[in-house]
CSV table of C-alpha atoms and ligand atoms in Angstrom, one decimal:
chain,number,residue,atom,x,y,z
A,1145,MET,CA,205.5,41.3,203.0
A,1146,LEU,CA,202.7,42.7,201.2
A,1147,ALA,CA,201.7,40.4,198.1
A,1148,ASP,CA,201.8,42.4,194.8
A,1149,PRO,CA,198.8,44.8,194.2
A,1150,ALA,CA,197.0,43.0,190.6
A,1151,PRO,CA,197.7,43.7,187.9
A,1152,LEU,CA,195.5,46.9,186.1
A,1153,THR,CA,193.5,45.5,183.1
A,1154,LEU,CA,193.4,47.8,180.4
A,1155,ALA,CA,189.6,49.5,181.8
A,1156,ASP,CA,191.9,50.0,184.8
A,1157,GLN,CA,194.0,52.2,183.0
A,1158,TRP,CA,191.5,54.1,181.1
A,1159,ARG,CA,189.2,54.5,184.2
A,1160,GLN,CA,192.6,56.0,185.9
A,1161,ARG,CA,193.9,58.2,183.0
A,1162,ASP,CA,190.2,59.0,182.5
A,1163,LEU,CA,189.4,60.6,186.1
A,1164,ALA,CA,192.3,62.5,186.4
A,1165,VAL,CA,191.4,64.7,183.4
A,1166,LEU,CA,187.8,64.5,182.4
A,1167,TRP,CA,184.3,66.2,184.3
A,1168,HIS,CA,181.9,64.1,183.4
A,1169,PRO,CA,178.1,65.2,182.7
A,1170,CYS,CA,175.1,64.9,184.9
A,1171,THR,CA,178.0,63.8,187.8
A,1172,GLN,CA,178.9,64.5,191.6
A,1173,MET,CA,182.2,63.9,190.7
A,1174,ARG,CA,183.0,62.5,193.9
A,1175,GLU,CA,181.4,59.0,193.8
A,1176,HIS,CA,184.2,58.0,191.1
A,1177,PRO,CA,185.3,55.7,191.8
A,1178,ASP,CA,183.9,54.6,194.9
A,1179,THR,CA,180.4,54.6,195.2
A,1180,LEU,CA,180.0,55.0,191.7
A,1181,PRO,CA,181.7,52.8,189.0
A,1182,LEU,CA,183.2,54.2,185.5
A,1183,LEU,CA,182.7,52.2,182.5
A,1184,PRO,CA,185.2,52.8,180.0
A,1185,ILE,CA,183.5,51.4,176.8
A,1186,ALA,CA,185.8,50.4,173.6
A,1187,ARG,CA,183.1,49.7,171.0
A,1188,GLY,CA,179.4,49.1,170.2
A,1189,GLU,CA,177.9,46.5,168.5
A,1190,GLY,CA,174.0,45.8,168.3
A,1191,PRO,CA,172.1,46.8,171.7
A,1192,TRP,CA,175.4,45.9,173.2
A,1193,LEU,CA,178.2,48.3,174.7
A,1194,ILE,CA,181.8,46.2,175.1
A,1195,ASP,CA,184.0,47.4,178.0
A,1196,HIS,CA,188.3,47.1,177.2
A,1197,ASP,CA,188.3,44.1,179.1
A,1198,GLY,CA,185.7,42.8,176.9
A,1199,HIS,CA,182.8,42.8,179.7
A,1200,ARG,CA,179.2,43.7,177.4
A,1201,TYR,CA,176.5,45.2,178.8
A,1202,LEU,CA,172.8,45.3,177.2
A,1203,ASP,CA,171.9,49.4,176.9
A,1204,ALA,CA,168.6,49.5,177.8
A,1205,VAL,CA,168.6,52.8,177.9
A,1206,SER,CA,169.4,53.7,174.5
A,1207,SER,CA,172.6,55.7,175.9
A,1208,TRP,CA,170.3,58.4,177.2
A,1209,TRP,CA,167.2,57.6,174.6
A,1210,THR,CA,169.5,58.6,171.2
A,1211,ASN,CA,170.5,55.1,170.2
A,1212,LEU,CA,167.4,53.7,167.7
A,1213,PHE,CA,169.4,50.8,165.5
A,1214,GLY,CA,172.4,49.5,168.1
A,1215,HIS,CA,175.5,50.9,168.0
A,1216,ALA,CA,178.2,51.3,165.0
A,1217,GLN,CA,174.9,50.8,163.4
A,1218,PRO,CA,176.5,50.0,159.2
A,1219,ARG,CA,174.3,52.2,157.3
A,1220,ILE,CA,174.5,55.0,159.2
A,1221,ALA,CA,178.4,54.5,160.4
A,1222,ALA,CA,178.8,54.4,156.2
A,1223,ALA,CA,176.7,57.2,155.3
A,1224,ILE,CA,178.4,59.6,158.0
A,1225,ALA,CA,182.1,58.2,156.4
A,1226,ARG,CA,180.6,59.0,153.0
A,1227,GLN,CA,179.9,62.4,153.4
A,1228,ALA,CA,182.9,63.2,155.3
A,1229,THR,CA,184.7,62.5,152.2
A,1230,GLN,CA,182.7,65.0,150.7
A,1231,LEU,CA,182.0,68.2,152.5
A,1232,GLU,CA,182.3,67.7,155.9
A,1233,GLN,CA,180.6,71.2,156.9
A,1234,VAL,CA,180.4,74.7,155.4
A,1235,MET,CA,178.1,77.7,157.4
A,1236,LEU,CA,174.5,77.2,156.6
A,1237,ALA,CA,174.4,81.4,156.3
A,1238,GLY,CA,174.6,82.3,152.5
A,1239,PHE,CA,175.3,78.7,151.9
A,1240,SER,CA,173.7,75.8,151.2
A,1241,HIS,CA,174.3,71.8,150.7
A,1242,ALA,CA,172.3,68.3,149.7
A,1243,PRO,CA,172.4,66.8,153.1
A,1244,ALA,CA,170.8,70.0,154.9
A,1245,VAL,CA,168.3,70.5,152.3
A,1246,GLU,CA,167.1,66.9,152.0
A,1247,LEU,CA,166.9,66.3,155.1
A,1248,ALA,CA,164.2,69.5,156.0
A,1249,GLU,CA,162.5,68.0,152.8
A,1250,ARG,CA,162.3,64.8,154.6
A,1251,LEU,CA,161.7,65.5,157.7
A,1252,LEU,CA,158.7,68.4,156.7
A,1253,ALA,CA,157.1,65.8,154.9
A,1254,ILE,CA,156.9,62.9,157.5
A,1255,ALA,CA,155.7,65.7,160.5
A,1256,PRO,CA,152.3,65.3,162.6
A,1257,ARG,CA,149.6,66.7,160.6
A,1258,GLN,CA,146.3,67.9,161.5
A,1259,THR,CA,143.5,69.1,159.3
A,1260,GLY,CA,142.4,71.8,158.5
A,1261,ARG,CA,145.7,73.1,159.9
A,1262,ASP,CA,148.8,74.1,157.4
A,1263,PRO,CA,151.6,72.0,157.8
A,1264,LEU,CA,154.9,72.7,158.9
A,1265,ALA,CA,157.2,73.7,156.2
A,1266,LYS,CA,160.5,75.2,157.7
A,1267,VAL,CA,163.5,73.7,159.4
A,1268,PHE,CA,165.5,75.3,161.2
A,1269,TYR,CA,168.7,73.6,162.5
A,1270,ALA,CA,170.6,73.4,165.8
A,1271,ASP,CA,173.3,71.7,167.5
A,1272,ASN,CA,171.9,69.4,170.3
A,1273,GLY,CA,168.1,68.8,171.6
A,1274,SER,CA,168.7,71.6,174.2
A,1275,ALA,CA,169.9,73.8,171.8
A,1276,GLY,CA,166.8,73.4,169.9
A,1277,VAL,CA,164.2,74.4,173.1
A,1278,GLU,CA,166.0,77.9,173.0
A,1279,VAL,CA,165.0,78.3,168.8
A,1280,ALA,CA,161.6,77.2,169.4
A,1281,LEU,CA,161.2,79.9,172.4
A,1282,LYS,CA,163.1,82.4,170.6
A,1283,MET,CA,160.9,81.8,167.9
A,1284,ALA,CA,157.6,81.7,169.4
A,1285,PHE,CA,158.5,85.4,171.6
A,1286,HIS,CA,160.2,87.5,168.3
A,1287,TYR,CA,156.7,86.0,166.3
A,1288,PHE,CA,154.9,88.5,168.3
A,1289,ARG,CA,157.2,91.1,168.8
A,1290,ASN,CA,157.6,91.5,164.9
A,1291,ARG,CA,153.6,91.5,165.1
A,1292,GLY,CA,153.8,94.5,167.5
A,1293,GLU,CA,152.4,92.1,170.3
A,1294,ASN,CA,154.6,93.0,172.4
A,1295,HIS,CA,153.1,91.7,175.7
A,1296,ARG,CA,153.0,88.4,175.4
A,1297,THR,CA,156.3,87.7,176.9
A,1298,ARG,CA,155.5,84.3,179.3
A,1299,PHE,CA,156.0,80.7,178.3
A,1300,VAL,CA,153.7,77.7,180.1
A,1301,ALA,CA,155.4,74.5,180.4
A,1302,LEU,CA,154.2,72.0,182.1
A,1303,GLU,CA,155.2,70.8,186.1
A,1304,ASN,CA,158.0,68.0,186.0
A,1305,GLY,CA,158.6,68.8,182.9
A,1306,TYR,CA,161.7,68.8,180.9
A,1307,HIS,CA,163.7,70.5,178.3
A,1308,GLY,CA,167.4,70.3,178.9
A,1309,GLU,CA,170.2,72.4,180.4
A,1310,THR,CA,170.5,75.9,178.5
A,1311,LEU,CA,169.3,78.7,180.7
A,1312,GLY,CA,166.2,79.5,178.4
A,1313,ALA,CA,165.2,75.1,178.4
A,1314,LEU,CA,165.9,75.0,182.2
A,1315,SER,CA,163.8,78.1,182.7
A,1316,VAL,CA,161.0,76.5,181.1
A,1317,GLY,CA,161.5,73.2,182.9
A,1318,ASP,CA,160.7,72.0,186.4
A,1319,ILE,CA,163.2,69.2,187.7
A,1320,PRO,CA,164.5,70.7,190.9
A,1321,LEU,CA,167.6,68.8,190.8
A,1322,TYR,CA,169.2,70.5,188.0
A,1323,ARG,CA,166.7,73.8,187.8
A,1324,ARG,CA,167.0,74.5,191.7
A,1325,VAL,CA,170.1,76.1,191.9
A,1326,TYR,CA,170.2,78.1,188.6
A,1327,ALA,CA,166.7,79.4,189.4
A,1328,PRO,CA,168.0,83.0,189.9
A,1329,LEU,CA,169.8,83.0,186.4
A,1330,LEU,CA,166.0,81.9,184.4
A,1331,THR,CA,163.1,83.7,183.5
A,1332,GLU,CA,160.0,83.6,185.3
A,1333,ALA,CA,157.5,80.8,183.5
A,1334,LEU,CA,154.1,79.7,184.4
A,1335,PHE,CA,153.6,76.3,185.4
A,1336,ALA,CA,150.7,73.9,184.8
A,1337,PRO,CA,149.6,70.9,186.3
A,1338,SER,CA,151.1,67.7,184.5
A,1339,PRO,CA,148.4,65.6,183.0
A,1340,ASP,CA,150.9,62.6,184.4
A,1341,ALA,CA,148.3,59.9,185.0
A,1342,TYR,CA,150.4,58.7,187.9
A,1343,LEU,CA,149.4,61.6,189.6
A,1344,ALA,CA,145.4,60.7,189.3
A,1345,GLU,CA,143.5,60.9,192.4
A,1346,PRO,CA,141.9,57.1,193.0
A,1347,GLY,CA,139.2,56.3,191.3
A,1348,GLN,CA,140.2,58.7,188.6
A,1349,SER,CA,141.4,57.6,185.3
A,1350,ALA,CA,144.1,58.8,183.0
A,1351,ALA,CA,141.8,60.2,180.7
A,1352,GLN,CA,140.0,62.1,183.9
A,1353,ARG,CA,143.6,63.2,184.8
A,1354,ALA,CA,144.0,65.1,182.1
A,1355,HIS,CA,140.9,67.1,181.6
A,1356,GLN,CA,141.8,68.2,185.3
A,1357,ALA,CA,144.7,69.9,183.8
A,1358,ALA,CA,143.6,70.7,180.9
A,1359,ASP,CA,141.5,72.4,183.2
A,1360,ALA,CA,143.7,74.1,185.2
A,1361,LEU,CA,145.8,75.4,181.8
A,1362,ALA,CA,142.4,77.0,180.9
A,1363,THR,CA,142.9,78.4,183.9
A,1364,LEU,CA,146.3,79.9,183.7
A,1365,PHE,CA,145.4,81.5,180.1
A,1366,ASP,CA,142.2,83.5,182.1
A,1367,GLN,CA,144.7,84.3,184.7
A,1368,HIS,CA,146.8,85.9,182.1
A,1369,PRO,CA,145.1,87.1,179.0
A,1370,GLY,CA,147.6,88.1,176.0
A,1371,GLU,CA,150.6,87.5,178.1
A,1372,ILE,CA,151.5,83.8,177.1
A,1373,CYS,CA,153.4,83.5,173.6
A,1374,ALA,CA,153.5,79.9,174.0
A,1375,VAL,CA,153.1,76.5,175.5
A,1376,ILE,CA,156.1,73.9,175.6
A,1377,LEU,CA,155.5,70.4,176.3
A,1378,GLU,CA,156.9,66.8,176.4
A,1379,PRO,CA,154.1,65.1,174.2
A,1380,ARG,CA,153.0,62.2,176.0
A,1381,LEU,CA,155.5,60.7,177.9
A,1382,GLN,CA,157.5,62.9,180.2
A,1383,CYS,CA,161.0,61.1,180.0
A,1384,ALA,CA,163.4,63.1,182.5
A,1385,GLY,CA,160.8,63.4,185.2
A,1386,GLY,CA,160.5,60.1,185.3
A,1387,MET,CA,158.8,58.6,182.6
A,1388,ARG,CA,155.2,60.2,183.9
A,1389,MET,CA,153.1,59.0,181.2
A,1390,TYR,CA,149.4,61.0,180.0
A,1391,ASP,CA,146.8,60.3,178.1
A,1392,PRO,CA,147.1,62.1,174.8
A,1393,VAL,CA,143.6,64.3,175.3
A,1394,TYR,CA,145.1,66.5,177.4
A,1395,LEU,CA,147.8,67.2,173.9
A,1396,GLN,CA,144.1,68.0,172.1
A,1397,ARG,CA,143.1,70.4,175.3
A,1398,ALA,CA,145.8,72.2,174.7
A,1399,ARG,CA,146.1,72.1,171.1
A,1400,ALA,CA,142.7,74.3,171.1
A,1401,LEU,CA,143.6,75.9,174.6
A,1402,CYS,CA,146.8,77.7,172.4
A,1403,ASP,CA,144.4,78.1,169.3
A,1404,ALA,CA,141.8,80.1,171.6
A,1405,ASN,CA,144.4,82.3,173.1
A,1406,GLY,CA,146.7,83.0,170.4
A,1407,ALA,CA,149.4,81.3,171.7
A,1408,PHE,CA,151.6,78.8,169.9
A,1409,LEU,CA,151.8,75.0,170.7
A,1410,ILE,CA,155.3,74.0,171.0
A,1411,ALA,CA,155.8,70.1,171.0
A,1412,ASP,CA,159.1,68.9,172.2
A,1413,GLU,CA,159.9,65.5,170.8
A,1414,ILE,CA,163.3,65.2,171.1
A,1415,ALA,CA,163.0,62.1,173.1
A,1416,THR,CA,159.1,61.0,172.1
A,1417,GLY,CA,160.4,61.4,168.1
A,1418,PHE,CA,160.8,58.8,166.0
A,1419,GLY,CA,158.9,55.5,166.7
A,1420,ARG,CA,160.2,55.8,170.7
A,1421,THR,CA,156.4,55.6,171.8
A,1422,GLY,CA,154.6,53.2,169.2
A,1423,THR,CA,154.0,56.1,166.7
A,1424,MET,CA,156.3,58.1,164.7
A,1425,PHE,CA,155.7,60.7,166.7
A,1426,ALA,CA,153.5,61.0,169.7
A,1427,CYS,CA,151.6,64.0,168.8
A,1428,GLU,CA,149.8,61.1,166.3
A,1429,GLN,CA,148.5,59.7,169.0
A,1430,ALA,CA,146.3,62.8,169.3
A,1431,GLY,CA,145.8,64.1,166.3
A,1432,VAL,CA,147.3,67.0,166.7
A,1433,MET,CA,150.1,69.3,165.2
A,1434,PRO,CA,151.9,72.0,166.8
A,1435,ASP,CA,153.3,75.1,165.2
A,1436,LEU,CA,156.8,74.8,166.4
A,1437,LEU,CA,158.5,71.1,166.4
A,1438,CYS,CA,161.9,70.2,168.7
A,1439,LEU,CA,163.8,67.1,167.4
A,1440,SER,CA,166.8,65.6,168.6
A,1441,LYS,CA,168.0,62.5,170.3
A,1442,GLY,CA,166.9,60.0,167.9
A,1443,LEU,CA,167.5,61.7,165.0
A,1444,THR,CA,170.8,60.7,163.2
A,1445,GLY,CA,170.4,57.4,165.0
A,1446,GLY,CA,172.5,58.4,167.7
A,1447,PHE,CA,175.1,58.9,166.1
A,1448,LEU,CA,175.7,62.8,166.0
A,1449,PRO,CA,174.4,65.7,168.2
A,1450,LEU,CA,171.6,67.7,165.6
A,1451,SER,CA,168.5,69.0,166.2
A,1452,ALA,CA,165.9,70.2,164.0
A,1453,VAL,CA,162.7,72.5,164.8
A,1454,LEU,CA,160.0,72.3,162.4
A,1455,ALA,CA,157.7,75.8,161.9
A,1456,THR,CA,154.7,76.6,160.4
A,1457,GLN,CA,155.2,78.9,157.0
A,1458,ALA,CA,152.6,81.7,159.4
A,1459,LEU,CA,155.3,81.6,161.5
A,1460,TYR,CA,158.1,82.0,159.4
A,1461,ASP,CA,156.4,85.0,157.3
A,1462,ALA,CA,156.4,87.0,160.2
A,1463,PHE,CA,160.4,87.1,159.8
A,1464,LEU,CA,160.0,88.2,156.5
A,1465,ASP,CA,160.6,91.9,156.6
A,1466,ASP,CA,163.8,94.9,155.1
A,1467,SER,CA,165.3,95.3,158.4
A,1468,ARG,CA,167.2,92.8,159.5
A,1469,GLU,CA,166.0,93.3,163.8
A,1470,ARG,CA,163.1,91.2,162.6
A,1471,ALA,CA,164.8,88.3,161.2
A,1472,PHE,CA,165.7,85.0,163.0
A,1473,LEU,CA,169.4,86.3,163.5
A,1474,HIS,CA,170.0,82.8,165.9
A,1475,SER,CA,173.1,81.0,164.7
A,1476,HIS,CA,175.8,78.0,165.7
A,1477,SER,CA,179.0,77.4,163.8
A,1478,TYR,CA,177.9,73.8,163.1
A,1479,THR,CA,174.2,74.8,162.0
A,1480,GLY,CA,173.1,72.6,160.1
A,1481,ASN,CA,176.6,70.1,159.8
A,1482,PRO,CA,176.3,67.9,156.6
A,1483,LEU,CA,177.9,64.7,158.4
A,1484,ALA,CA,175.1,65.2,161.2
A,1485,CYS,CA,172.6,65.7,158.0
A,1486,ALA,CA,174.0,62.4,156.7
A,1487,ALA,CA,173.9,60.1,160.0
A,1488,ALA,CA,169.5,61.7,160.2
A,1489,LEU,CA,169.2,60.9,156.1
A,1490,ALA,CA,170.4,57.5,156.8
A,1491,THR,CA,168.2,56.7,159.9
A,1492,LEU,CA,165.4,57.7,157.7
A,1493,ASP,CA,165.9,55.1,154.8
A,1494,ILE,CA,166.4,53.0,157.8
A,1495,PHE,CA,162.7,53.9,158.7
A,1496,ALA,CA,161.7,53.6,154.7
A,1497,GLY,CA,163.1,50.5,154.0
A,1498,GLU,CA,162.0,48.7,157.1
A,1499,ASP,CA,158.3,48.9,159.3
A,1500,VAL,CA,160.1,50.2,162.2
A,1501,ILE,CA,157.2,51.4,163.6
A,1502,ALA,CA,155.3,48.0,163.5
A,1503,ARG,CA,158.5,46.0,164.3
A,1504,ASN,CA,158.2,48.1,167.3
A,1505,ARG,CA,154.7,47.1,168.0
A,1506,SER,CA,155.8,43.6,168.5
A,1507,THR,CA,158.9,44.5,170.2
A,1508,ALA,CA,156.5,46.5,172.3
A,1509,GLU,CA,154.2,43.9,173.2
A,1510,VAL,CA,157.2,41.1,174.5
A,1511,MET,CA,157.9,44.3,177.0
A,1512,ARG,CA,154.4,45.3,177.9
A,1513,THR,CA,154.1,40.2,178.3
A,1514,LEU,CA,158.1,40.9,180.6
A,1515,ALA,CA,156.8,44.0,182.4
A,1516,ALA,CA,153.0,42.6,183.4
A,1517,PRO,CA,154.5,40.3,186.5
A,1518,PHE,CA,155.9,43.3,188.2
A,1519,ALA,CA,152.6,44.8,188.9
A,1520,ASP,CA,152.3,42.3,191.7
A,1521,HIS,CA,155.9,43.1,193.1
A,1522,ALA,CA,156.2,44.6,196.6
A,1523,HIS,CA,157.9,47.4,196.0
A,1524,VAL,CA,156.5,48.6,192.6
A,1525,ALA,CA,153.9,51.1,192.5
A,1526,ASP,CA,153.1,51.1,188.8
A,1527,VAL,CA,154.1,49.9,185.6
A,1528,ARG,CA,153.4,52.1,182.4
A,1529,GLN,CA,154.2,52.0,179.0
A,1530,ALA,CA,154.1,54.0,176.1
A,1531,GLY,CA,155.6,51.8,173.1
A,1532,MET,CA,159.1,51.1,173.4
A,1533,VAL,CA,159.3,52.2,176.9
A,1534,VAL,CA,158.2,50.5,179.9
A,1535,ALA,CA,159.0,52.2,183.3
A,1536,PHE,CA,158.2,50.8,187.0
A,1537,GLU,CA,158.0,52.9,189.8
A,1538,LEU,CA,159.5,51.3,193.2
A,1539,THR,CA,157.8,52.7,196.6
A,1540,ARG,CA,158.3,50.8,199.7
A,1541,ASN,CA,155.3,48.8,200.2
A,1542,GLY,CA,154.1,49.2,196.4
A,1543,ASP,CA,151.8,52.1,196.6
A,1544,LYS,CA,152.0,55.3,195.8
A,1545,ARG,CA,151.7,56.5,199.7
A,1546,THR,CA,155.2,55.4,200.8
A,1547,PRO,CA,157.8,56.6,197.6
A,1548,PHE,CA,161.3,55.8,198.7
A,1549,PRO,CA,163.5,59.2,200.4
A,1550,ALA,CA,166.0,60.6,197.8
A,1551,GLU,CA,168.8,59.5,200.3
A,1552,ALA,CA,168.0,55.6,199.8
A,1553,ARG,CA,170.0,56.2,196.6
A,1554,ILE,CA,167.2,53.2,194.9
A,1555,GLY,CA,168.4,54.1,191.9
A,1556,LEU,CA,172.3,54.3,192.2
A,1557,HIS,CA,171.7,50.3,193.9
A,1558,ALA,CA,169.5,49.3,191.1
A,1559,TYR,CA,172.2,50.6,188.6
A,1560,LYS,CA,175.1,48.5,189.6
A,1561,ALA,CA,173.5,45.5,191.0
A,1562,ALA,CA,172.0,45.7,186.9
A,1563,LEU,CA,175.9,46.3,185.9
A,1564,LYS,CA,177.2,43.2,188.0
A,1565,ARG,CA,175.0,41.2,185.6
A,1566,GLY,CA,176.2,43.1,182.1
A,1567,VAL,CA,172.8,45.6,181.6
A,1568,VAL,CA,172.7,49.2,182.0
A,1569,LEU,CA,169.6,50.3,183.9
A,1570,ARG,CA,169.8,54.0,184.6
A,1571,PRO,CA,167.0,54.6,186.9
A,1572,LEU,CA,165.5,57.9,187.3
A,1573,GLY,CA,165.5,58.5,191.0
A,1574,ASN,CA,163.0,55.9,191.9
A,1575,VAL,CA,161.7,54.9,188.5
A,1576,LEU,CA,163.8,51.9,186.5
A,1577,TYR,CA,162.7,52.2,183.2
A,1578,TRP,CA,163.0,50.6,180.2
A,1579,MET,CA,163.7,51.8,176.5
A,1580,PRO,CA,166.1,49.9,174.5
A,1581,PRO,CA,167.1,49.6,170.6
A,1582,TYR,CA,164.9,49.3,168.3
A,1583,CYS,CA,167.0,46.2,167.6
A,1584,VAL,CA,166.8,44.4,170.5
A,1585,GLU,CA,165.5,40.4,170.5
A,1586,ASP,CA,163.8,38.7,172.4
A,1587,GLU,CA,166.1,37.0,174.6
A,1588,GLN,CA,168.2,40.7,175.6
A,1589,LEU,CA,164.4,41.6,176.7
A,1590,ASP,CA,164.5,38.2,179.2
A,1591,LEU,CA,167.8,38.9,180.5
A,1592,LEU,CA,166.6,42.7,180.7
A,1593,ALA,CA,163.6,41.5,182.9
A,1594,LEU,CA,165.5,39.0,185.2
A,1595,THR,CA,168.4,41.3,185.5
A,1596,THR,CA,165.1,44.1,186.8
A,1597,LEU,CA,163.5,42.2,189.2
A,1598,ALA,CA,166.9,40.9,190.7
A,1599,ALA,CA,168.1,44.9,190.8
A,1600,ILE,CA,165.0,45.8,192.4
A,1601,ASP,CA,165.1,43.1,194.8
A,1602,GLU,CA,168.9,44.2,195.8
A,1603,ALA,CA,168.4,48.3,196.0
A,1604,VAL,CA,164.8,47.4,198.1
A,1605,ALA,CA,167.5,45.1,200.0
A,1606,CYS,CA,170.0,48.2,200.2
A,1607,ALA,CA,168.0,51.1,201.4
B,2608,PLP,C1,167.0,65.0,175.9
B,2608,PLP,C2,166.2,65.7,176.1
B,2608,PLP,C3,165.8,68.0,175.8
B,2608,PLP,C4,167.5,68.1,175.9
B,2608,PLP,O1,168.4,67.5,174.9
B,2608,PLP,P1,170.3,67.8,175.0
B,2608,PLP,O2,170.2,67.2,173.7
B,2608,PLP,O3,170.7,66.8,176.0
B,2608,PLP,O4,170.3,69.2,175.2
B,2608,PLP,C5,165.4,68.5,175.8
B,2608,PLP,N1,163.7,67.9,175.7
B,2608,PLP,C6,164.2,66.6,176.2
B,2608,PLP,C7,162.2,66.3,175.7
B,2608,PLP,C8,165.0,65.6,176.6
B,2608,PLP,O5,164.2,64.4,176.1
């Protein structure tokens, strides 16, 4: 006789119901549930995610880089609840509401500045990061149409960059896994070498690497005179591209090259904004202001989808005309949703009320100390950090010349090994990284470091 199967736990039941009806993002569904466990989360609390059976997982990746101050953060939750009883939504064409206006005022007040340049002056809302990128690309392109410079139609993007999944955003992205299948649908961007310090030749400094990449960008401008309408980049940190980091001098060079060639600089700070890399915005580390700034992810503290595109007055003015076609007619049903704006305002209140950047600086020091020993690990080729982001590049022999092949699934093994130990590490290929909510505490970072070590050893043993 067969023994009765173990009764299904609550989490098991949710797993079954989920797989019967849901199609998950960024997932080969065939890997569920055998290769990849599916985690039904019942609630969140600070940096913890808690499943239906009461298991707790430290959210070391801030739920895809969105969460800043912990899950179910009470002030943000209360602000959304309050707003929901006042005004949940009104279209933003022809109408206005206080949360949208206040948020725009406050974003413009904290946006990166640069001496000698007019500050960012207008805010356009969209629903998520990719939509924000689409807005910025269309604005840059349309500006030149409105000015009669019809030959300026091309975008320059960086190799290994990422700007989202919609077709326009994919066109300026350079991550083959996401892009390759859709290539026939994409517009042709020009790709400039990444300033990524990991790609530096032996003996070459990060700054030298950045200058070399900037020289290549200059060449690209020379090869396409008058054709380029904008350069789009992730300042300081290429997140989806494996948490690759670069010297801020590249941003200064890119800014100057855009100016010299009459092109816009679009800074995609969707992941780097709101204190993630040690300053409120990563552009500040280079003293550079973009013409268009894309924000999302942490904008609402990780509560609701919202993006904001900040533009200069000069850019905005080129759309003022008697003709409607010269206007920027882009819209989304939920543009400037009041609940999302309220969440963003509560998030900015937390920044205004506490010195979040200073606290992050000391948390980042703890992370630095915990990460340092990994540099000597036999399978770690690089340990790098930008503020609240630390990344570990895993290779077979711990040098840059022996990358693990994708088929080794190092990341998947590490993910499962960490999950068993109550930590969510979601590697990007062979790169493990820490990107915890800012409320993370020292003992949680200890757990994170111990788990990371165990996860690396277990993953390498599987490879
Ligand atoms: C996540 C991300 C996006 C896309 O944002 P979504 O909200 O996922 O569409 C764009 N750019 C960067 C740099 C990102 O990290």
